[in-house]
Short mmCIF file of C-alpha atoms and ligand atoms in Angstrom, two decimals:
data_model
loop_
_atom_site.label_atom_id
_atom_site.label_comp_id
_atom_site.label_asym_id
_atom_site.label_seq_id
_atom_site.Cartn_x
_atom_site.Cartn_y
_atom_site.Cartn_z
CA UNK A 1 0.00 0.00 0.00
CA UNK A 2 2.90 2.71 0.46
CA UNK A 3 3.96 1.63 -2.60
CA UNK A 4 0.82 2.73 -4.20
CA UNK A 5 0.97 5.93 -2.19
CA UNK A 6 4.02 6.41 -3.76
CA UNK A 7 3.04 5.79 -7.21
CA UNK A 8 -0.27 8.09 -6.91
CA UNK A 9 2.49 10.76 -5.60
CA UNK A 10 4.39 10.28 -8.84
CA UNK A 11 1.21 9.83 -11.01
CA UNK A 12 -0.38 13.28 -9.76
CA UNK A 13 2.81 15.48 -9.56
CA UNK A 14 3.77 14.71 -13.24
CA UNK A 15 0.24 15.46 -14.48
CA UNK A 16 0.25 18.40 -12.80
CA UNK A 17 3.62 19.97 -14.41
CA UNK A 18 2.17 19.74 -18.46
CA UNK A 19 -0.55 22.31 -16.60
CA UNK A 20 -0.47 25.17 -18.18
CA UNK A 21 -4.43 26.70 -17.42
CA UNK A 22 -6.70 27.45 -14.81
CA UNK A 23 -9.54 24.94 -16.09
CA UNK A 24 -6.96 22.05 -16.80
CA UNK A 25 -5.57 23.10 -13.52
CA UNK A 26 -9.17 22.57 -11.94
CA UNK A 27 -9.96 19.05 -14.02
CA UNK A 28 -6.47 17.57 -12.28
CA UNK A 29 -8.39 19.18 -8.93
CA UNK A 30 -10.86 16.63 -9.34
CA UNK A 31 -8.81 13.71 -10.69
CA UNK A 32 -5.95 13.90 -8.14
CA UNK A 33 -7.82 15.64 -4.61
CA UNK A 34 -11.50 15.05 -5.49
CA UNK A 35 -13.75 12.82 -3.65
CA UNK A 36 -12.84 9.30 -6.14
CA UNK A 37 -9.44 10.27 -6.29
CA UNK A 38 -6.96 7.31 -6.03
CA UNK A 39 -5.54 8.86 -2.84
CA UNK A 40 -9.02 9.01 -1.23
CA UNK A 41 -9.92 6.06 -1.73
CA UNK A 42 -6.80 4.88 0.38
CA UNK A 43 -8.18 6.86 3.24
CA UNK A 44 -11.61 5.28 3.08
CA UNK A 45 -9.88 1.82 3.26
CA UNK A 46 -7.52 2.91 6.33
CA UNK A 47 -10.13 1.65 8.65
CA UNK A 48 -9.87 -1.90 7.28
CA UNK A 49 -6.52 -1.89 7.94
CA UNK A 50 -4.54 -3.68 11.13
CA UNK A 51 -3.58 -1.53 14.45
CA UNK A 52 -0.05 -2.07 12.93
CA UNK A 53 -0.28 -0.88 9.28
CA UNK A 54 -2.97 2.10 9.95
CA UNK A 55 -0.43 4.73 11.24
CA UNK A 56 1.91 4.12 8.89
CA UNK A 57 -0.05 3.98 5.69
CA UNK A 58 -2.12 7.37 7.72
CA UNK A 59 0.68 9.08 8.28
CA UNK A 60 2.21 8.58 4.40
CA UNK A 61 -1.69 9.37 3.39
CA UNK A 62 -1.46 12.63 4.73
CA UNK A 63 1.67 13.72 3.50
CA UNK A 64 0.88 13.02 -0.21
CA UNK A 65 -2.14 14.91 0.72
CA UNK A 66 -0.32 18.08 1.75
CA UNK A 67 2.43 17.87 -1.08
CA UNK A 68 -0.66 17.84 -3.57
CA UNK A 69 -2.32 20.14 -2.08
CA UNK A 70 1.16 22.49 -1.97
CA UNK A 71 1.57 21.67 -5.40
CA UNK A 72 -1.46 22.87 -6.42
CA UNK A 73 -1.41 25.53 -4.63
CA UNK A 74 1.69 26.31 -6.21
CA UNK A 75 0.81 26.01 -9.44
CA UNK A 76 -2.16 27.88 -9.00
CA UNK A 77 0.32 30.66 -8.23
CA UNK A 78 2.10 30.56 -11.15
CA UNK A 79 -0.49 30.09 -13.69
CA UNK A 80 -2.04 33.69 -11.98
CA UNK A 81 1.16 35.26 -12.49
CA UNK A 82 1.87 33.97 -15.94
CA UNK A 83 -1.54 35.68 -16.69
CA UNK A 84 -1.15 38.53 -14.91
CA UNK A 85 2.41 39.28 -16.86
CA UNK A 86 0.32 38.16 -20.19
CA UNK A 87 -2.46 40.77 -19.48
CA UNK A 88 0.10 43.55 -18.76
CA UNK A 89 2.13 43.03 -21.74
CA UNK A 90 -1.33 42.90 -23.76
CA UNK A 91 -2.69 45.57 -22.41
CA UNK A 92 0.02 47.72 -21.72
CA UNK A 93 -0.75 51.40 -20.73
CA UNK A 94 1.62 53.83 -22.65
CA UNK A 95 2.11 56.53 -19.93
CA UNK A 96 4.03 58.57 -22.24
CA UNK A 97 1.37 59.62 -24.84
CA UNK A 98 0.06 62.71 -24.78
CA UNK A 99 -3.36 62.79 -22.92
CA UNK A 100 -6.77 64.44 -24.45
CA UNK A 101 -6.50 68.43 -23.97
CA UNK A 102 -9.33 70.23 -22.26
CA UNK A 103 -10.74 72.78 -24.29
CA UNK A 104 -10.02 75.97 -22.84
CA UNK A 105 -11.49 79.09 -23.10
CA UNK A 106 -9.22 82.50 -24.13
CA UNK A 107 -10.40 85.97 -24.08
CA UNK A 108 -13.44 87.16 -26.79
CA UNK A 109 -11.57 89.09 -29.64
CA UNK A 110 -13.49 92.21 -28.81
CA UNK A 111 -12.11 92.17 -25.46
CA UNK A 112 -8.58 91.36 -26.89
CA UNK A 113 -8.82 94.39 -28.39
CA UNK A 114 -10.29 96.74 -25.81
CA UNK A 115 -7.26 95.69 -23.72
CA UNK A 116 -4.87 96.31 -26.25
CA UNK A 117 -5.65 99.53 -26.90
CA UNK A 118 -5.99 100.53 -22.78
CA UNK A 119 -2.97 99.21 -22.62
CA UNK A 120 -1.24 101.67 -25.04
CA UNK A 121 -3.32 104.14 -23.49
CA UNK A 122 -2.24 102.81 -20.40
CA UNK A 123 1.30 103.42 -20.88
CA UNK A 124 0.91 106.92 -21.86
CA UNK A 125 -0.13 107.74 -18.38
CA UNK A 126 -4.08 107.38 -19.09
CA UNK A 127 -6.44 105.61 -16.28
CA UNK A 128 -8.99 103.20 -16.64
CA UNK A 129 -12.81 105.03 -15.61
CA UNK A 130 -15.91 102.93 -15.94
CA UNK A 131 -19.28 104.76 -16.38
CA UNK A 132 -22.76 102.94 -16.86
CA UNK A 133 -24.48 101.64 -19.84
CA UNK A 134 -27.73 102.69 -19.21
CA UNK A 135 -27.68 106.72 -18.31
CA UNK A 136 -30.33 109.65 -18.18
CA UNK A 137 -31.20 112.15 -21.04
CA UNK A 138 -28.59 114.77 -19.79
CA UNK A 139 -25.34 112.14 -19.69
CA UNK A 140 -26.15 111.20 -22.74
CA UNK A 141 -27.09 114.12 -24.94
CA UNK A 142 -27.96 117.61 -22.39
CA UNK A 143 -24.69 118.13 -20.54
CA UNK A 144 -23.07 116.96 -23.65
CA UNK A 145 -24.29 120.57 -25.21
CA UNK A 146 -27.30 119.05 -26.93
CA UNK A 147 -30.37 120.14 -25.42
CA UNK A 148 -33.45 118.69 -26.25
CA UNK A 149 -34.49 119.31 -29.55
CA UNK A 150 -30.44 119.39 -30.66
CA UNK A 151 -30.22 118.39 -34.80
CA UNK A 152 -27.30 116.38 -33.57
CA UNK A 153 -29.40 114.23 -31.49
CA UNK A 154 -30.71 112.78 -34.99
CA UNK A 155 -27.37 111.20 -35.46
CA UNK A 156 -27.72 108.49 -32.32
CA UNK A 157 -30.52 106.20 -32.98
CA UNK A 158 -31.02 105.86 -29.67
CA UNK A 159 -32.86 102.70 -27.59
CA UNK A 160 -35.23 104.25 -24.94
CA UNK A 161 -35.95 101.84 -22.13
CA UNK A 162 -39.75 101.73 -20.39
CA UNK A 163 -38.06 104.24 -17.65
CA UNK A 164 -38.43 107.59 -18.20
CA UNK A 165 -35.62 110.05 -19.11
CA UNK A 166 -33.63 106.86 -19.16
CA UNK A 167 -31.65 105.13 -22.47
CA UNK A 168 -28.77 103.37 -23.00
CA UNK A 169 -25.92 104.54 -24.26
CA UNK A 170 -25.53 105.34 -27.74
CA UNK A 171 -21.60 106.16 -27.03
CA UNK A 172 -19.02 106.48 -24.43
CA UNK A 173 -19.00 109.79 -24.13
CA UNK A 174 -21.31 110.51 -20.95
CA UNK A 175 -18.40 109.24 -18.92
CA UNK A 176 -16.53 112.28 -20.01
CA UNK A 177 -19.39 114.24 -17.50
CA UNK A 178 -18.80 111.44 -14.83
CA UNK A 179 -14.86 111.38 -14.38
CA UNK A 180 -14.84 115.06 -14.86
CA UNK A 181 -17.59 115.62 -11.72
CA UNK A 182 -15.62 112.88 -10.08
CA UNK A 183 -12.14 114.76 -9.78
CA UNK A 184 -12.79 118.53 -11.16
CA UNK A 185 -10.54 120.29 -10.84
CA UNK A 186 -8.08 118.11 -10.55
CA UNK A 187 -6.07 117.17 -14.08
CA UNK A 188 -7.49 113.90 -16.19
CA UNK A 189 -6.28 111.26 -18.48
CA UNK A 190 -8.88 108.49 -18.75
CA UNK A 191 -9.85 106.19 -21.04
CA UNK A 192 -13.52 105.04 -20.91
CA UNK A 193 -13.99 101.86 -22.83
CA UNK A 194 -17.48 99.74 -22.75
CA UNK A 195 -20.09 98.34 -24.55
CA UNK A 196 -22.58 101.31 -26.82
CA UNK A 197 -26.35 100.24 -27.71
CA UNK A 198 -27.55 101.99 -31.24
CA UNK A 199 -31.07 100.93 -33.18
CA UNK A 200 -28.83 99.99 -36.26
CA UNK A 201 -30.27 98.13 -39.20
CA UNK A 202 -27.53 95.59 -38.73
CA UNK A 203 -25.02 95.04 -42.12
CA UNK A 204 -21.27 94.11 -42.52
CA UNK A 205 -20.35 97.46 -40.90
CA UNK A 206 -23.19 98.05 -38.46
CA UNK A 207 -24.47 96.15 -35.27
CA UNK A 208 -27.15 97.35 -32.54
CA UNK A 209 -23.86 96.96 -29.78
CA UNK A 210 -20.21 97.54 -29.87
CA UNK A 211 -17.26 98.35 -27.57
CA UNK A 212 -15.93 102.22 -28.14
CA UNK A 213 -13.09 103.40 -25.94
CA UNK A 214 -13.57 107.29 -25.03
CA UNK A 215 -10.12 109.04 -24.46
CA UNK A 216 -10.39 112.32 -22.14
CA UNK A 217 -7.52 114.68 -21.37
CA UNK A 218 -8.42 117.72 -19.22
CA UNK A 219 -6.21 120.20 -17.94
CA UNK A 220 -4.22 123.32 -18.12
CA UNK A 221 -2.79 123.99 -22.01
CA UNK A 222 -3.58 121.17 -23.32
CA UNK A 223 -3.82 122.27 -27.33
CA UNK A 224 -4.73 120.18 -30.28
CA UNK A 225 -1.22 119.47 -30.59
CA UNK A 226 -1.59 117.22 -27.39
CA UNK A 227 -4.57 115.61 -29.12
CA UNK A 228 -2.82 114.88 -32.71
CA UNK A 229 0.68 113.89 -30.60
CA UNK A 230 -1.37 111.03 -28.60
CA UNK A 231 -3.74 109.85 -31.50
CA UNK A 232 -0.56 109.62 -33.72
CA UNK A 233 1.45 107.54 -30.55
CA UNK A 234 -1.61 105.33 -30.17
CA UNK A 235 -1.53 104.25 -34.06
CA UNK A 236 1.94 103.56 -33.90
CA UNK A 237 2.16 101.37 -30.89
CA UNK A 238 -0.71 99.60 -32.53
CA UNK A 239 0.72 99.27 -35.92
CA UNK A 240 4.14 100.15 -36.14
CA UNK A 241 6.67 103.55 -36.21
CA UNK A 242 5.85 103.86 -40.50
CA UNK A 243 2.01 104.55 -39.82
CA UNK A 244 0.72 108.23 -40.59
CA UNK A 245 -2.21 109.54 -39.43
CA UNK A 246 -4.00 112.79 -40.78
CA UNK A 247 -7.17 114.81 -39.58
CA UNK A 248 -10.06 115.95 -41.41
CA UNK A 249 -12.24 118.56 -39.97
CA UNK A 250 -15.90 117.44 -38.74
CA UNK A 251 -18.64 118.34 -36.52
CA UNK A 252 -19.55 116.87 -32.78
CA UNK A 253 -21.45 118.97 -30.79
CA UNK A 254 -19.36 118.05 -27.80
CA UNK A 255 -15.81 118.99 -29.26
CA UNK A 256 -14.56 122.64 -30.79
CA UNK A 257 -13.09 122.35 -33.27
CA UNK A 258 -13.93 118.89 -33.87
CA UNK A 259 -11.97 116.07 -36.34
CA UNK A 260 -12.30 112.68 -37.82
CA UNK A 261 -8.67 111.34 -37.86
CA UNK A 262 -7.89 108.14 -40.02
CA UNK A 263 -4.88 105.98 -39.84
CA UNK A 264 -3.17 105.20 -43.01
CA UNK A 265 -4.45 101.84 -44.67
CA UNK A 266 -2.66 98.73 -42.91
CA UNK A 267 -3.46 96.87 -46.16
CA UNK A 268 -2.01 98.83 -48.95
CA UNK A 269 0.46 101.23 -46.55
CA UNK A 270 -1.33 104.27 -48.20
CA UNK A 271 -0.85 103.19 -51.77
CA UNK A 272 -4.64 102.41 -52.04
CA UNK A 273 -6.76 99.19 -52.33
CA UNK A 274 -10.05 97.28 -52.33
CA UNK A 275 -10.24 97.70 -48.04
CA UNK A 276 -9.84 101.57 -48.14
CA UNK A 277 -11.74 102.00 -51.11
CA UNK A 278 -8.74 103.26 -53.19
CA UNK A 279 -8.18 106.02 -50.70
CA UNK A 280 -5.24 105.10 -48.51
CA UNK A 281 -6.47 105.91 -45.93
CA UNK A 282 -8.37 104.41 -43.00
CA UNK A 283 -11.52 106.38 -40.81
CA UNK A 284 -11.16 105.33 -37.22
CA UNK A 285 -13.24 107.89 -34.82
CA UNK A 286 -13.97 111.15 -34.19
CA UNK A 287 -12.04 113.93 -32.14
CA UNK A 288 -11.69 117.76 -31.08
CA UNK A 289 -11.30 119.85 -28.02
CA UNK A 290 -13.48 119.39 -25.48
CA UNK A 291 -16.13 122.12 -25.73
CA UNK A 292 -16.11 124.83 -23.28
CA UNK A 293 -19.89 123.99 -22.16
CA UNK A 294 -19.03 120.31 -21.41
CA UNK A 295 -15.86 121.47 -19.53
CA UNK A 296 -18.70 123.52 -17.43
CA UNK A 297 -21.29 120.82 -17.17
CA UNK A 298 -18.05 118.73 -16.28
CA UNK A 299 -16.94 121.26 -12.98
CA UNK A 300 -13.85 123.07 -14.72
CA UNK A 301 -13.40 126.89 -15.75
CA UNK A 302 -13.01 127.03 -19.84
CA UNK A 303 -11.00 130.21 -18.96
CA UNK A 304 -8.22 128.31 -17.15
CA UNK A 305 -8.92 124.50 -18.30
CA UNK A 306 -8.93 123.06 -21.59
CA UNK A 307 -8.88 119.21 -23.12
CA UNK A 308 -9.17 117.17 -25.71
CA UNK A 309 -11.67 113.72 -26.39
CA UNK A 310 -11.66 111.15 -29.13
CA UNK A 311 -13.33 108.15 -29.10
CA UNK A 312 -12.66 104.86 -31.57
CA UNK A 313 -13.99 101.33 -31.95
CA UNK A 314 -12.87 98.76 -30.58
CA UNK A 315 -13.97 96.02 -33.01
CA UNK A 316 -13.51 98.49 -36.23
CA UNK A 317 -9.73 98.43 -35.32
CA UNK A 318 -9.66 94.84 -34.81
CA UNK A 319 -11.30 94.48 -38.13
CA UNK A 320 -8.79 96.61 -39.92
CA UNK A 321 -6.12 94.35 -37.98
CA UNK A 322 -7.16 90.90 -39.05
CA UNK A 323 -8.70 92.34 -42.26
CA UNK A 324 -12.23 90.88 -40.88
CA UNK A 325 -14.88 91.51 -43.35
CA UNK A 326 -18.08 91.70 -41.10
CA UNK A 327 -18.43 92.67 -37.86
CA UNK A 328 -21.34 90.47 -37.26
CA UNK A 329 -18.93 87.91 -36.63
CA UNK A 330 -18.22 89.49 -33.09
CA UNK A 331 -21.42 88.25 -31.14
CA UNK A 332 -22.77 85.62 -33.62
CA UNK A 333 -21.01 83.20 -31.01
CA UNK A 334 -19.50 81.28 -34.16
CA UNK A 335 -16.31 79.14 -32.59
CA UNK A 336 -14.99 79.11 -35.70
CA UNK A 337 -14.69 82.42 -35.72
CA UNK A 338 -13.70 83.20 -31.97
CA UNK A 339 -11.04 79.97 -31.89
CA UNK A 340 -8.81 81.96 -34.10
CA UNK A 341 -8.01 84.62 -32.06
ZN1 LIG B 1 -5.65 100.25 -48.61
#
């Protein structure tokens, strides 16, 4: 009987090293440690046996037992590894590509270019002054030296809101009353920029809002010289030391003696093309001296004060930049569009 213990040992052990998976592994389970396995079937007989022979052939019982059991167990082991090192050369993670981007956001390109321009303002000494969108009848037209009734009034098309005496703000320049009150008579260099509300029939050049920047200097001698000196920095720190700028006299009720100033064309450099209509040249806002009734309304003596204004927009400039065709583009909310800037 040890004999056979022996050869069940040998038997089981051998069949057990061509293993090489988990359900093969389980089937020689069965075969070798199962319930009619060979070696159980020597335990079942152990109590025929005679005082003498039962703890020997016992004691051998149980130690094939354990070594099959430690064999399997074993085995077991390495078949999980085996797999394990098969799934993670499989499936191997490449840490080193380059993972999926979040989208993010950037600045709108009418802001890009409201910031641009403060900035150059900025580094010519003028401030930052915010005013409200939505102002009475006098901020935006009466202490601007058109009363009621004021031809020039024809040229806002202004939106009225359900309040009375109350619209928004067809331009930036009812600030210029605010900062003034605000630090008359001390001296000012602001720029106002924000959004301006006109009842446009919207086209390639128009829309019902747009960002202006207002630019204010008040204090003692300042001459048109001041103004042309600043308007001509401005268009070179936006487009270079070879731009020229020239003047062309106009009418704001606001300003004497009032200008429209244009900046040579950034397309053709003043040869003429398509953009500037042949002309060279390229309109970008309106300026003059600040009129001696708004310097009044505003808290300063015309006597001893003077100052100039201009005002410019925001997107026109970035159109003339990135030679955009249609200013609709600006707050249709088309990515393709804003992604590019
Ligand atoms: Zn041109």
């Amino acid at each position: 009987m040890l004999s056979d213990l022996d050869q069940i040992e040998r038997t089981a052990l051998q069949a057990l090293e061509s293993i090489q998976d988990e359900a093969s592994l389980e089937s020689w389970r069965v075969a070798h440690l199962g319930r009619s396995a060979p070696l159980m079937l020597v335990f079942d007989q152990l109590g025929k046996l005679s005082k003498e022979e039962r703890p020997v052939i016992g004691r051998r019982a149980n130690a094939v037992k354990n070594a099959l059991e430690a064999a399997f167990s074993d085995r077991s082991e390495s078949l999980r590894q085996s797999a394990l090192q098969r799934s993670l050369q499989s499936e191997r993670l490449d840490v080193t590509l380059p993972g999926r981007a979040l989208p993010i956001g950037h600045l709108h390109p009418a802001t890009i270019s409201v910031r641009t321009i403060v900035r150059a303002f900025a580094d010519m000494g003028f401030q930052v002054y915010r005013s409200p969108e939505a102002e009475t009848d006098d901020y935006n037209f009466g202490l601007l030296n058109m009363p009621p009734h004021h031809p020039a009034r024809d040229m806002y098309d202004t939106f009225y809101t359900s309040m009375p005496n109350v619209s928004l703000r067809p331009h930036t320049s009812p600030g210029q009353i605010h900062v003034m009150r605000q630090y008359a008579p001390e001296p000012i260099r602001a720029t106002l920029p924000g959004v301006c509300y006109r009842y446009e029939q919207i086209n390639a050049r128009h829309e019902t809002q747009f960002n202006q920047i207002e630019v204010l200097a008040v204090g003692k001698n300042i001459t048109l010289g001041d103004l042309k000196g600043t308007l001509s920095d401005l268009a070179r720190r936006l487009f270079g030391q070879e731009i020229h700028i020239r003047f062309r006299a106009s009418y704001f009720p606001f300003t004497e003696p009032s200008a429209e100033y244009d900046f040579e064309c950034l397309i053709c450099n003043g040869k003429g093309c398509a953009v500037c209509a042949w002309t060279g040249w390229l309109e970008i806002g309106g300026c003059g001296m600040v009129h001696p009734i708004v310097l009044q309304n505003g808290g300063y003596d015309p006597e001893k004060f003077s100052g100039f204004a201009a005002g410019l927009g925001t997107e026109r400039i970035m159109m003339l930049k990135h030679r955009i065709e249609d200013i609709r583009y600006f707050w249709a909310n088309d990515m393709r569009f804003l992604e590019q800037f």
